[in-house]
Amino acid sequence: MLRKGKLQLLCMILILIPVYNFSLFRAQAEPAQQDNVTPFLQDLFEDRTRLLMDQDKRHIEKHYLPKDKHSNYAYLHEINRAEYIQEWAKQRKIKLLNAESSIRIARAQVLGDTAKVSLVQSLKLSYEYIDSYPGQHDFGIGTRHGITLRKKDKRWYVEREWYSDPFEENPKKIEKTDSFFTPHKDPVTPERVVHKYNRARAVDYANKYAGTTWGAGNRQRYNQKYLDYNSKGGDCTNFASQVIGDAKEGGGLPMKSGWHYLYGRGGSQAWVQTDAFKHFLIRSGYGKIIGQGSFSDIIQSVNKRQQDLDQPQLQPGDLIAYVLKGDVDHFSVVVGFDQSGYPLVNSHTADRYRVPFDLGWDKTTKYLLIHIQD
């Protein structure tokens, strides 16, 4: 098992179910664009994006069948995620300014009144702080979707959908805090000096291979040298290992002590599994925990270390582990800070580019700040 929790199940469903269903429809399938599937999907995702900004349910009601249990569940899911991100913004004293969406259809096949679609969405969101720190910050989210559509009265509706949604949290469980990060006096950028760990190159790697999200390089695709573990429970740890360990483009930390990748075959347990990776980082001396606890605890830890420059600081190229019920569930890579000093991260599953590190999590999540030793 690579990652624990609901994302593992979602990713398995996302990958396996569309493949199975497509095989059933292949024999008599028609190209999707011949039956208005593509225009429907474009409208669907544009309307969902508008929903994120203003929570007006009327944007998406027309795309679902309220009397169908599965379709209504998919509809309520979208309502919940819009409530989550708006509540998160409210608690962080942030105003969402704009949202832009694009989709890339990987497979779409139609048989009669049913269509099976696999696609990826690239979402760009922009925000600013309400009371201070003038300036706009942009970040990206990328998600993979498996969708079943049903035609009724000569138009398409969403019947079922599966995807690993980073906003699938209870908006009432977002941790509230009166404190906030201290802005950095100078821009925090990794020095382009070659140490054991090439921090600047690690950040470049994280940005280049962030995946399906807006802002990512490499035509929004993963590094093809490595297997994609999304279908096996999640690719977040595999990606973090690549960032710090890729010898040609990444941080260049030497593989050792069970942490390695065999090209063409895959990664070791410590390379791809969350808890094993965390244990390796600490035991090997590659990483050191410099902060842990709730969102409020992380604020205090980061701010305190800024006042004591003799202690290791959280820097671009460091890692954040996300802990649920005592187990590490996710890894992300710190790639920078916004105007207020908020740590921004990249990750896989779901793909993120310069996202505020706690977006997509709630007060049940604990965090580990892991500083990679230069």
mmCIF file of C-alpha atoms in Angstrom:
data_model
loop_
_atom_site.group_PDB
_atom_site.id
_atom_site.type_symbol
_atom_site.label_atom_id
_atom_site.label_comp_id
_atom_site.label_asym_id
_atom_site.label_seq_id
_atom_site.Cartn_x
_atom_site.Cartn_y
_atom_site.Cartn_z
ATOM 1 C CA MET A 1 0.000 0.000 0.000
ATOM 2 C CA LEU A 2 1.418 3.380 -1.016
ATOM 3 C CA ARG A 3 -0.924 5.729 0.780
ATOM 4 C CA LYS A 4 -3.658 5.242 3.318
ATOM 5 C CA GLY A 5 -7.172 6.675 3.432
ATOM 6 C CA LYS A 6 -9.856 7.619 1.002
ATOM 7 C CA LEU A 7 -7.612 8.832 -1.817
ATOM 8 C CA GLN A 8 -6.307 5.300 -2.291
ATOM 9 C CA LEU A 9 -9.808 3.950 -2.884
ATOM 10 C CA LEU A 10 -10.743 6.861 -5.128
ATOM 11 C CA CYS A 11 -7.647 6.447 -7.272
ATOM 12 C CA MET A 12 -8.233 2.703 -7.644
ATOM 13 C CA ILE A 13 -11.852 3.278 -8.679
ATOM 14 C CA LEU A 14 -10.834 6.092 -11.021
ATOM 15 C CA ILE A 15 -8.336 3.963 -12.904
ATOM 16 C CA LEU A 16 -9.960 0.541 -12.850
ATOM 17 C CA ILE A 17 -13.633 1.276 -13.442
ATOM 18 C CA PRO A 18 -13.272 3.369 -16.609
ATOM 19 C CA VAL A 19 -10.972 0.746 -18.166
ATOM 20 C CA TYR A 20 -13.466 -2.006 -17.391
ATOM 21 C CA ASN A 21 -16.440 -0.084 -18.701
ATOM 22 C CA PHE A 22 -14.662 1.064 -21.838
ATOM 23 C CA SER A 23 -14.003 -2.544 -22.778
ATOM 24 C CA LEU A 24 -17.749 -3.199 -22.674
ATOM 25 C CA PHE A 25 -18.535 -0.331 -25.028
ATOM 26 C CA ARG A 26 -15.655 -0.648 -27.472
ATOM 27 C CA ALA A 27 -17.396 -2.815 -30.061
ATOM 28 C CA GLN A 28 -20.178 -0.406 -31.015
ATOM 29 C CA ALA A 29 -18.764 2.866 -29.754
ATOM 30 C CA GLU A 30 -19.100 6.109 -31.636
ATOM 31 C CA PRO A 31 -16.617 8.999 -31.442
ATOM 32 C CA ALA A 32 -17.714 11.300 -28.614
ATOM 33 C CA GLN A 33 -17.506 14.486 -30.639
ATOM 34 C CA GLN A 34 -20.174 13.136 -33.006
ATOM 35 C CA ASP A 35 -22.753 13.112 -30.257
ATOM 36 C CA ASN A 36 -22.096 16.438 -28.496
ATOM 37 C CA VAL A 37 -20.286 14.830 -25.576
ATOM 38 C CA THR A 38 -17.285 17.134 -25.802
ATOM 39 C CA PRO A 39 -19.321 20.380 -25.764
ATOM 40 C CA PHE A 40 -21.326 19.055 -22.814
ATOM 41 C CA LEU A 41 -18.173 18.283 -20.824
ATOM 42 C CA GLN A 42 -16.711 21.698 -21.579
ATOM 43 C CA ASP A 43 -19.886 23.383 -20.329
ATOM 44 C CA LEU A 44 -19.995 21.122 -17.270
ATOM 45 C CA PHE A 45 -16.502 21.995 -16.089
ATOM 46 C CA GLU A 46 -16.877 25.688 -16.866
ATOM 47 C CA ASP A 47 -20.069 25.794 -14.791
ATOM 48 C CA ARG A 48 -18.396 23.919 -11.936
ATOM 49 C CA THR A 49 -15.612 26.456 -11.971
ATOM 50 C CA ARG A 50 -18.129 29.281 -11.669
ATOM 51 C CA LEU A 51 -19.709 27.431 -8.744
ATOM 52 C CA LEU A 52 -16.390 27.481 -6.885
ATOM 53 C CA MET A 53 -16.362 31.255 -7.054
ATOM 54 C CA ASP A 54 -19.917 32.144 -5.968
ATOM 55 C CA GLN A 55 -21.564 28.900 -4.715
ATOM 56 C CA ASP A 56 -24.611 29.525 -6.896
ATOM 57 C CA LYS A 57 -26.096 26.045 -7.308
ATOM 58 C CA ARG A 58 -27.969 27.084 -10.414
ATOM 59 C CA HIS A 59 -24.705 26.925 -12.377
ATOM 60 C CA ILE A 60 -24.650 23.128 -12.283
ATOM 61 C CA GLU A 61 -28.193 21.935 -11.510
ATOM 62 C CA LYS A 62 -28.987 21.467 -15.194
ATOM 63 C CA HIS A 63 -26.198 18.883 -15.586
ATOM 64 C CA TYR A 64 -27.550 16.344 -13.072
ATOM 65 C CA LEU A 65 -30.575 14.101 -12.548
ATOM 66 C CA PRO A 66 -31.921 14.895 -9.059
ATOM 67 C CA LYS A 67 -34.106 11.753 -8.883
ATOM 68 C CA ASP A 68 -31.169 9.466 -9.703
ATOM 69 C CA LYS A 69 -29.269 8.462 -6.551
ATOM 70 C CA HIS A 70 -25.821 8.374 -8.139
ATOM 71 C CA SER A 71 -26.295 11.542 -10.161
ATOM 72 C CA ASN A 72 -27.582 13.418 -7.125
ATOM 73 C CA TYR A 73 -24.602 12.202 -5.086
ATOM 74 C CA ALA A 74 -22.243 13.601 -7.749
ATOM 75 C CA TYR A 75 -24.143 16.894 -7.664
ATOM 76 C CA LEU A 76 -23.961 17.190 -3.862
ATOM 77 C CA HIS A 77 -20.264 16.417 -4.003
ATOM 78 C CA GLU A 78 -19.684 19.490 -6.169
ATOM 79 C CA ILE A 79 -21.767 21.653 -3.825
ATOM 80 C CA ASN A 80 -19.710 20.461 -0.852
ATOM 81 C CA ARG A 81 -16.367 21.164 -2.504
ATOM 82 C CA ALA A 82 -17.472 24.721 -3.366
ATOM 83 C CA GLU A 83 -18.496 25.255 0.251
ATOM 84 C CA TYR A 84 -15.182 23.848 1.433
ATOM 85 C CA ILE A 85 -12.922 26.120 -0.599
ATOM 86 C CA GLN A 86 -14.966 29.232 0.228
ATOM 87 C CA GLU A 87 -14.917 28.402 3.940
ATOM 88 C CA TRP A 88 -11.166 27.729 3.774
ATOM 89 C CA ALA A 89 -10.642 31.125 2.123
ATOM 90 C CA LYS A 90 -12.763 32.807 4.783
ATOM 91 C CA GLN A 91 -10.790 31.254 7.640
ATOM 92 C CA ARG A 92 -7.470 32.207 6.006
ATOM 93 C CA LYS A 93 -8.644 35.808 5.391
ATOM 94 C CA ILE A 94 -8.313 35.260 1.667
ATOM 95 C CA LYS A 95 -10.523 36.309 -1.230
ATOM 96 C CA LEU A 96 -10.730 34.117 -4.305
ATOM 97 C CA LEU A 97 -10.379 36.373 -7.320
ATOM 98 C CA ASN A 98 -10.669 34.134 -10.334
ATOM 99 C CA ALA A 99 -10.946 30.535 -11.495
ATOM 100 C CA GLU A 100 -10.127 29.118 -14.911
ATOM 101 C CA SER A 101 -10.559 25.551 -16.091
ATOM 102 C CA SER A 102 -9.491 23.462 -19.041
ATOM 103 C CA ILE A 103 -10.036 19.772 -19.740
ATOM 104 C CA ARG A 104 -8.213 17.198 -21.818
ATOM 105 C CA ILE A 105 -10.270 14.162 -22.815
ATOM 106 C CA ALA A 106 -8.201 10.992 -22.779
ATOM 107 C CA ARG A 107 -10.938 8.556 -23.840
ATOM 108 C CA ALA A 108 -14.600 9.020 -24.671
ATOM 109 C CA GLN A 109 -16.885 6.377 -26.138
ATOM 110 C CA VAL A 110 -20.611 6.402 -26.728
ATOM 111 C CA LEU A 111 -23.107 3.569 -27.009
ATOM 112 C CA GLY A 112 -26.664 4.706 -27.460
ATOM 113 C CA ASP A 113 -27.741 6.785 -24.480
ATOM 114 C CA THR A 114 -24.600 6.102 -22.419
ATOM 115 C CA ALA A 115 -21.113 7.596 -22.659
ATOM 116 C CA LYS A 116 -17.954 6.608 -20.772
ATOM 117 C CA VAL A 117 -15.295 9.302 -20.425
ATOM 118 C CA SER A 118 -11.828 9.581 -18.922
ATOM 119 C CA LEU A 119 -10.401 13.090 -18.746
ATOM 120 C CA VAL A 120 -8.107 15.375 -16.793
ATOM 121 C CA GLN A 121 -8.994 18.833 -15.552
ATOM 122 C CA SER A 122 -6.452 21.617 -15.113
ATOM 123 C CA LEU A 123 -7.732 24.270 -12.716
ATOM 124 C CA LYS A 124 -6.166 27.674 -12.046
ATOM 125 C CA LEU A 125 -7.244 29.623 -8.965
ATOM 126 C CA SER A 126 -6.189 33.119 -7.918
ATOM 127 C CA TYR A 127 -6.454 34.839 -4.552
ATOM 128 C CA GLU A 128 -5.426 37.891 -2.582
ATOM 129 C CA TYR A 129 -5.424 38.751 1.121
ATOM 130 C CA ILE A 130 -8.404 40.777 2.294
ATOM 131 C CA ASP A 131 -6.708 43.166 4.707
ATOM 132 C CA SER A 132 -3.021 43.194 3.798
ATOM 133 C CA TYR A 133 -0.205 41.958 1.556
ATOM 134 C CA PRO A 134 -1.339 43.425 -1.787
ATOM 135 C CA GLY A 135 -0.761 41.211 -4.757
ATOM 136 C CA GLN A 136 -2.330 38.239 -6.489
ATOM 137 C CA HIS A 137 -1.200 34.669 -6.076
ATOM 138 C CA ASP A 138 -2.035 31.955 -8.630
ATOM 139 C CA PHE A 139 -2.016 28.228 -8.016
ATOM 140 C CA GLY A 140 -3.113 25.100 -9.854
ATOM 141 C CA ILE A 141 -4.947 21.843 -9.193
ATOM 142 C CA GLY A 142 -5.042 18.887 -11.586
ATOM 143 C CA THR A 143 -7.501 15.990 -11.299
ATOM 144 C CA ARG A 144 -8.253 12.810 -13.248
ATOM 145 C CA HIS A 145 -11.913 11.949 -13.796
ATOM 146 C CA GLY A 146 -13.901 8.880 -14.791
ATOM 147 C CA ILE A 147 -17.427 9.940 -15.802
ATOM 148 C CA THR A 148 -20.538 8.082 -16.947
ATOM 149 C CA LEU A 149 -23.041 10.194 -18.855
ATOM 150 C CA ARG A 150 -26.656 9.383 -19.620
ATOM 151 C CA LYS A 151 -28.725 10.924 -22.410
ATOM 152 C CA LYS A 152 -32.289 11.889 -21.584
ATOM 153 C CA ASP A 153 -34.613 13.998 -23.691
ATOM 154 C CA LYS A 154 -31.853 14.478 -26.257
ATOM 155 C CA ARG A 155 -29.300 15.964 -23.840
ATOM 156 C CA TRP A 156 -26.547 14.604 -21.620
ATOM 157 C CA TYR A 157 -26.474 14.407 -17.821
ATOM 158 C CA VAL A 158 -23.841 13.230 -15.336
ATOM 159 C CA GLU A 159 -24.894 9.827 -14.048
ATOM 160 C CA ARG A 160 -21.762 8.845 -12.089
ATOM 161 C CA GLU A 161 -18.300 10.265 -11.513
ATOM 162 C CA TRP A 162 -15.103 9.245 -9.734
ATOM 163 C CA TYR A 163 -12.048 11.376 -9.064
ATOM 164 C CA SER A 164 -9.450 12.093 -6.375
ATOM 165 C CA ASP A 165 -10.763 15.467 -5.251
ATOM 166 C CA PRO A 166 -8.469 17.598 -3.060
ATOM 167 C CA PHE A 167 -11.470 19.627 -1.842
ATOM 168 C CA GLU A 168 -13.476 16.656 -0.588
ATOM 169 C CA GLU A 169 -13.493 17.687 3.061
ATOM 170 C CA ASN A 170 -16.101 18.863 5.526
ATOM 171 C CA PRO A 171 -16.151 22.682 5.378
ATOM 172 C CA LYS A 172 -17.206 22.740 9.049
ATOM 173 C CA LYS A 173 -13.972 21.003 10.102
ATOM 174 C CA ILE A 174 -11.442 23.529 8.809
ATOM 175 C CA GLU A 175 -9.111 24.546 11.613
ATOM 176 C CA LYS A 176 -9.625 28.129 12.734
ATOM 177 C CA THR A 177 -6.795 30.281 14.034
ATOM 178 C CA ASP A 178 -6.222 33.906 14.999
ATOM 179 C CA SER A 179 -2.484 33.762 14.285
ATOM 180 C CA PHE A 180 -0.848 33.737 10.890
ATOM 181 C CA PHE A 181 2.490 33.380 9.177
ATOM 182 C CA THR A 182 5.080 36.137 9.381
ATOM 183 C CA PRO A 183 5.980 37.481 5.929
ATOM 184 C CA HIS A 184 9.544 36.866 4.822
ATOM 185 C CA LYS A 185 11.570 40.057 4.659
ATOM 186 C CA ASP A 186 13.373 38.893 1.549
ATOM 187 C CA PRO A 187 12.170 36.524 -1.173
ATOM 188 C CA VAL A 188 12.950 32.956 -0.151
ATOM 189 C CA THR A 189 14.651 31.269 -3.083
ATOM 190 C CA PRO A 190 16.980 28.292 -2.908
ATOM 191 C CA GLU A 191 20.615 29.100 -3.521
ATOM 192 C CA ARG A 192 22.034 27.644 -6.693
ATOM 193 C CA VAL A 193 25.035 26.250 -4.887
ATOM 194 C CA VAL A 194 25.889 22.571 -5.270
ATOM 195 C CA HIS A 195 25.782 20.828 -1.893
ATOM 196 C CA LYS A 196 24.960 17.197 -1.229
ATOM 197 C CA TYR A 197 21.342 18.227 -1.843
ATOM 198 C CA ASN A 198 20.788 20.491 -4.835
ATOM 199 C CA ARG A 199 17.835 22.395 -3.426
ATOM 200 C CA ALA A 200 17.283 24.736 -6.381
ATOM 201 C CA ARG A 201 17.249 21.886 -8.859
ATOM 202 C CA ALA A 202 14.805 19.948 -6.655
ATOM 203 C CA VAL A 203 12.365 22.865 -6.823
ATOM 204 C CA ASP A 204 12.797 23.098 -10.592
ATOM 205 C CA TYR A 205 11.979 19.389 -10.830
ATOM 206 C CA ALA A 206 8.877 19.770 -8.659
ATOM 207 C CA ASN A 207 7.615 22.574 -10.909
ATOM 208 C CA LYS A 208 8.433 20.824 -14.175
ATOM 209 C CA TYR A 209 6.795 17.500 -13.328
ATOM 210 C CA ALA A 210 3.842 18.652 -11.184
ATOM 211 C CA GLY A 211 1.528 16.856 -13.603
ATOM 212 C CA THR A 212 -1.938 17.699 -14.908
ATOM 213 C CA THR A 213 -2.275 20.996 -13.046
ATOM 214 C CA TRP A 214 -2.107 24.514 -14.399
ATOM 215 C CA GLY A 215 1.429 25.900 -14.082
ATOM 216 C CA ALA A 216 3.267 22.596 -14.447
ATOM 217 C CA GLY A 217 5.936 22.143 -17.083
ATOM 218 C CA ASN A 218 6.639 19.156 -19.345
ATOM 219 C CA ARG A 219 3.299 19.674 -21.138
ATOM 220 C CA GLN A 220 1.530 18.780 -17.857
ATOM 221 C CA ARG A 221 2.872 15.243 -17.883
ATOM 222 C CA TYR A 222 4.837 13.216 -15.350
ATOM 223 C CA ASN A 223 8.461 12.217 -15.882
ATOM 224 C CA GLN A 224 8.239 9.154 -18.124
ATOM 225 C CA LYS A 225 11.382 7.645 -16.561
ATOM 226 C CA TYR A 226 9.270 6.681 -13.558
ATOM 227 C CA LEU A 227 6.164 4.540 -13.175
ATOM 228 C CA ASP A 228 2.890 6.315 -12.404
ATOM 229 C CA TYR A 229 1.569 4.899 -9.120
ATOM 230 C CA ASN A 230 -1.855 6.550 -9.230
ATOM 231 C CA SER A 231 -3.501 3.229 -10.079
ATOM 232 C CA LYS A 232 -1.696 1.554 -7.166
ATOM 233 C CA GLY A 233 -2.839 3.861 -4.404
ATOM 234 C CA GLY A 234 -1.251 7.230 -5.151
ATOM 235 C CA ASP A 235 1.856 8.823 -6.637
ATOM 236 C CA CYS A 236 2.656 11.462 -3.991
ATOM 237 C CA THR A 237 5.574 9.645 -2.333
ATOM 238 C CA ASN A 238 7.020 8.460 -5.615
ATOM 239 C CA PHE A 239 7.021 12.093 -6.740
ATOM 240 C CA ALA A 240 8.629 13.380 -3.519
ATOM 241 C CA SER A 241 11.356 10.743 -3.860
ATOM 242 C CA GLN A 242 11.996 11.819 -7.442
ATOM 243 C CA VAL A 243 12.243 15.467 -6.407
ATOM 244 C CA ILE A 244 14.964 14.875 -3.830
ATOM 245 C CA GLY A 245 16.656 11.903 -5.505
ATOM 246 C CA ASP A 246 16.655 12.231 -9.287
ATOM 247 C CA ALA A 247 20.325 12.432 -10.224
ATOM 248 C CA LYS A 248 19.955 14.367 -13.496
ATOM 249 C CA GLU A 249 17.223 16.924 -12.808
ATOM 250 C CA GLY A 250 16.294 16.657 -9.128
ATOM 251 C CA GLY A 251 17.987 17.158 -5.780
ATOM 252 C CA GLY A 252 20.462 14.364 -6.410
ATOM 253 C CA LEU A 253 20.515 12.682 -2.991
ATOM 254 C CA PRO A 254 22.214 9.288 -3.470
ATOM 255 C CA MET A 255 19.976 6.227 -3.286
ATOM 256 C CA LYS A 256 20.786 4.036 -0.282
ATOM 257 C CA SER A 257 19.498 1.982 2.647
ATOM 258 C CA GLY A 258 16.515 0.488 0.845
ATOM 259 C CA TRP A 259 15.477 3.803 -0.704
ATOM 260 C CA HIS A 260 16.018 3.318 -4.424
ATOM 261 C CA TYR A 261 14.370 3.168 -7.817
ATOM 262 C CA LEU A 262 15.098 0.493 -10.429
ATOM 263 C CA TYR A 263 14.321 2.024 -13.810
ATOM 264 C CA GLY A 264 11.866 -0.067 -15.751
ATOM 265 C CA ARG A 265 10.818 -1.955 -12.613
ATOM 266 C CA GLY A 266 9.759 0.537 -9.958
ATOM 267 C CA GLY A 267 10.641 1.913 -6.552
ATOM 268 C CA SER A 268 11.427 0.239 -3.260
ATOM 269 C CA GLN A 269 8.986 0.413 -0.364
ATOM 270 C CA ALA A 270 10.811 3.392 1.128
ATOM 271 C CA TRP A 271 10.688 5.127 -2.277
ATOM 272 C CA VAL A 272 6.914 4.835 -2.809
ATOM 273 C CA GLN A 273 5.210 4.210 0.569
ATOM 274 C CA THR A 274 4.458 7.149 2.847
ATOM 275 C CA ASP A 275 5.405 5.851 6.303
ATOM 276 C CA ALA A 276 8.433 3.944 5.025
ATOM 277 C CA PHE A 277 9.662 7.069 3.244
ATOM 278 C CA LYS A 278 9.252 9.191 6.361
ATOM 279 C CA HIS A 279 11.161 6.662 8.465
ATOM 280 C CA PHE A 280 13.942 6.500 5.886
ATOM 281 C CA LEU A 281 14.359 10.265 5.764
ATOM 282 C CA ILE A 282 14.804 10.534 9.523
ATOM 283 C CA ARG A 283 16.927 7.408 10.076
ATOM 284 C CA SER A 284 19.242 8.148 7.143
ATOM 285 C CA GLY A 285 19.889 11.702 8.260
ATOM 286 C CA TYR A 286 18.624 13.048 4.946
ATOM 287 C CA GLY A 287 15.753 14.748 6.715
ATOM 288 C CA LYS A 288 15.043 16.349 10.082
ATOM 289 C CA ILE A 289 11.643 17.154 11.586
ATOM 290 C CA ILE A 290 11.619 20.877 12.376
ATOM 291 C CA GLY A 291 7.919 21.311 13.125
ATOM 292 C CA GLN A 292 4.872 19.151 13.748
ATOM 293 C CA GLY A 293 1.283 19.307 14.866
ATOM 294 C CA SER A 294 -1.858 21.145 13.834
ATOM 295 C CA PHE A 295 -2.105 24.050 11.402
ATOM 296 C CA SER A 296 -1.737 26.485 14.327
ATOM 297 C CA ASP A 297 1.303 24.583 15.596
ATOM 298 C CA ILE A 298 2.943 24.847 12.170
ATOM 299 C CA ILE A 299 2.400 28.616 12.115
ATOM 300 C CA GLN A 300 4.123 28.980 15.465
ATOM 301 C CA SER A 301 6.997 26.700 14.455
ATOM 302 C CA VAL A 302 7.698 28.467 11.148
ATOM 303 C CA ASN A 303 7.474 31.938 12.702
ATOM 304 C CA LYS A 304 9.681 31.033 15.662
ATOM 305 C CA ARG A 305 12.409 29.657 13.425
ATOM 306 C CA GLN A 306 12.413 32.839 11.366
ATOM 307 C CA GLN A 307 13.426 34.660 14.545
ATOM 308 C CA ASP A 308 16.282 32.248 15.253
ATOM 309 C CA LEU A 309 18.455 31.994 12.164
ATOM 310 C CA ASP A 310 20.751 29.497 13.893
ATOM 311 C CA GLN A 311 18.014 26.869 13.536
ATOM 312 C CA PRO A 312 17.127 25.156 10.239
ATOM 313 C CA GLN A 313 14.411 27.073 8.416
ATOM 314 C CA LEU A 314 11.585 25.673 6.309
ATOM 315 C CA GLN A 315 12.846 26.237 2.770
ATOM 316 C CA PRO A 316 11.867 25.487 -0.810
ATOM 317 C CA GLY A 317 12.929 21.914 -1.453
ATOM 318 C CA ASP A 318 11.805 20.702 1.978
ATOM 319 C CA LEU A 319 8.900 18.275 2.462
ATOM 320 C CA ILE A 320 5.616 18.270 4.350
ATOM 321 C CA ALA A 321 4.051 15.003 5.533
ATOM 322 C CA TYR A 322 0.316 14.841 6.252
ATOM 323 C CA VAL A 323 -0.664 12.581 9.150
ATOM 324 C CA LEU A 324 -4.116 11.085 9.701
ATOM 325 C CA LYS A 325 -4.808 8.908 12.751
ATOM 326 C CA GLY A 326 -1.109 8.448 13.379
ATOM 327 C CA ASP A 327 -0.174 7.364 9.851
ATOM 328 C CA VAL A 328 1.390 9.450 7.103
ATOM 329 C CA ASP A 329 -1.206 9.795 4.332
ATOM 330 C CA HIS A 330 0.447 12.210 1.911
ATOM 331 C CA PHE A 331 3.669 14.035 0.987
ATOM 332 C CA SER A 332 4.135 17.390 -0.691
ATOM 333 C CA VAL A 333 7.166 19.461 -1.676
ATOM 334 C CA VAL A 334 7.640 23.043 -0.492
ATOM 335 C CA VAL A 335 8.338 25.205 -3.558
ATOM 336 C CA GLY A 336 7.978 28.721 -2.150
ATOM 337 C CA PHE A 337 5.936 31.131 -0.020
ATOM 338 C CA ASP A 338 3.243 33.663 -0.824
ATOM 339 C CA GLN A 339 3.150 37.322 0.214
ATOM 340 C CA SER A 340 2.200 36.483 3.794
ATOM 341 C CA GLY A 341 4.785 33.735 4.280
ATOM 342 C CA TYR A 342 2.290 30.913 3.680
ATOM 343 C CA PRO A 343 4.194 27.773 2.535
ATOM 344 C CA LEU A 344 3.245 26.706 -0.998
ATOM 345 C CA VAL A 345 3.543 23.107 -2.177
ATOM 346 C CA ASN A 346 3.555 20.861 -5.222
ATOM 347 C CA SER A 347 2.438 17.239 -5.163
ATOM 348 C CA HIS A 348 0.865 14.380 -7.074
ATOM 349 C CA THR A 349 -2.532 12.760 -6.357
ATOM 350 C CA ALA A 350 -4.143 15.182 -6.714
ATOM 351 C CA ASP A 351 -1.651 17.210 -8.723
ATOM 352 C CA ARG A 352 -0.855 20.567 -7.129
ATOM 353 C CA TYR A 353 1.226 23.542 -8.229
ATOM 354 C CA ARG A 354 2.137 26.277 -5.694
ATOM 355 C CA VAL A 355 -0.886 25.522 -3.506
ATOM 356 C CA PRO A 356 -1.193 26.745 0.124
ATOM 357 C CA PHE A 357 -0.045 23.660 2.005
ATOM 358 C CA ASP A 358 -3.194 22.988 4.076
ATOM 359 C CA LEU A 359 -5.758 23.487 1.294
ATOM 360 C CA GLY A 360 -7.619 20.192 0.967
ATOM 361 C CA TRP A 361 -7.184 19.160 4.599
ATOM 362 C CA ASP A 362 -9.021 19.822 7.862
ATOM 363 C CA LYS A 363 -8.456 20.035 11.603
ATOM 364 C CA THR A 364 -8.037 16.265 11.952
ATOM 365 C CA THR A 365 -4.801 16.484 9.934
ATOM 366 C CA LYS A 366 -1.413 16.815 11.604
ATOM 367 C CA TYR A 367 1.643 17.993 9.702
ATOM 368 C CA LEU A 368 5.340 17.159 9.795
ATOM 369 C CA LEU A 369 7.783 19.734 8.420
ATOM 370 C CA ILE A 370 10.810 17.811 7.179
ATOM 371 C CA HIS A 371 13.915 19.838 6.415
ATOM 372 C CA ILE A 372 16.227 18.151 3.921
ATOM 373 C CA GLN A 373 19.809 18.481 5.102
ATOM 374 C CA ASP A 374 21.944 20.331 2.588
#
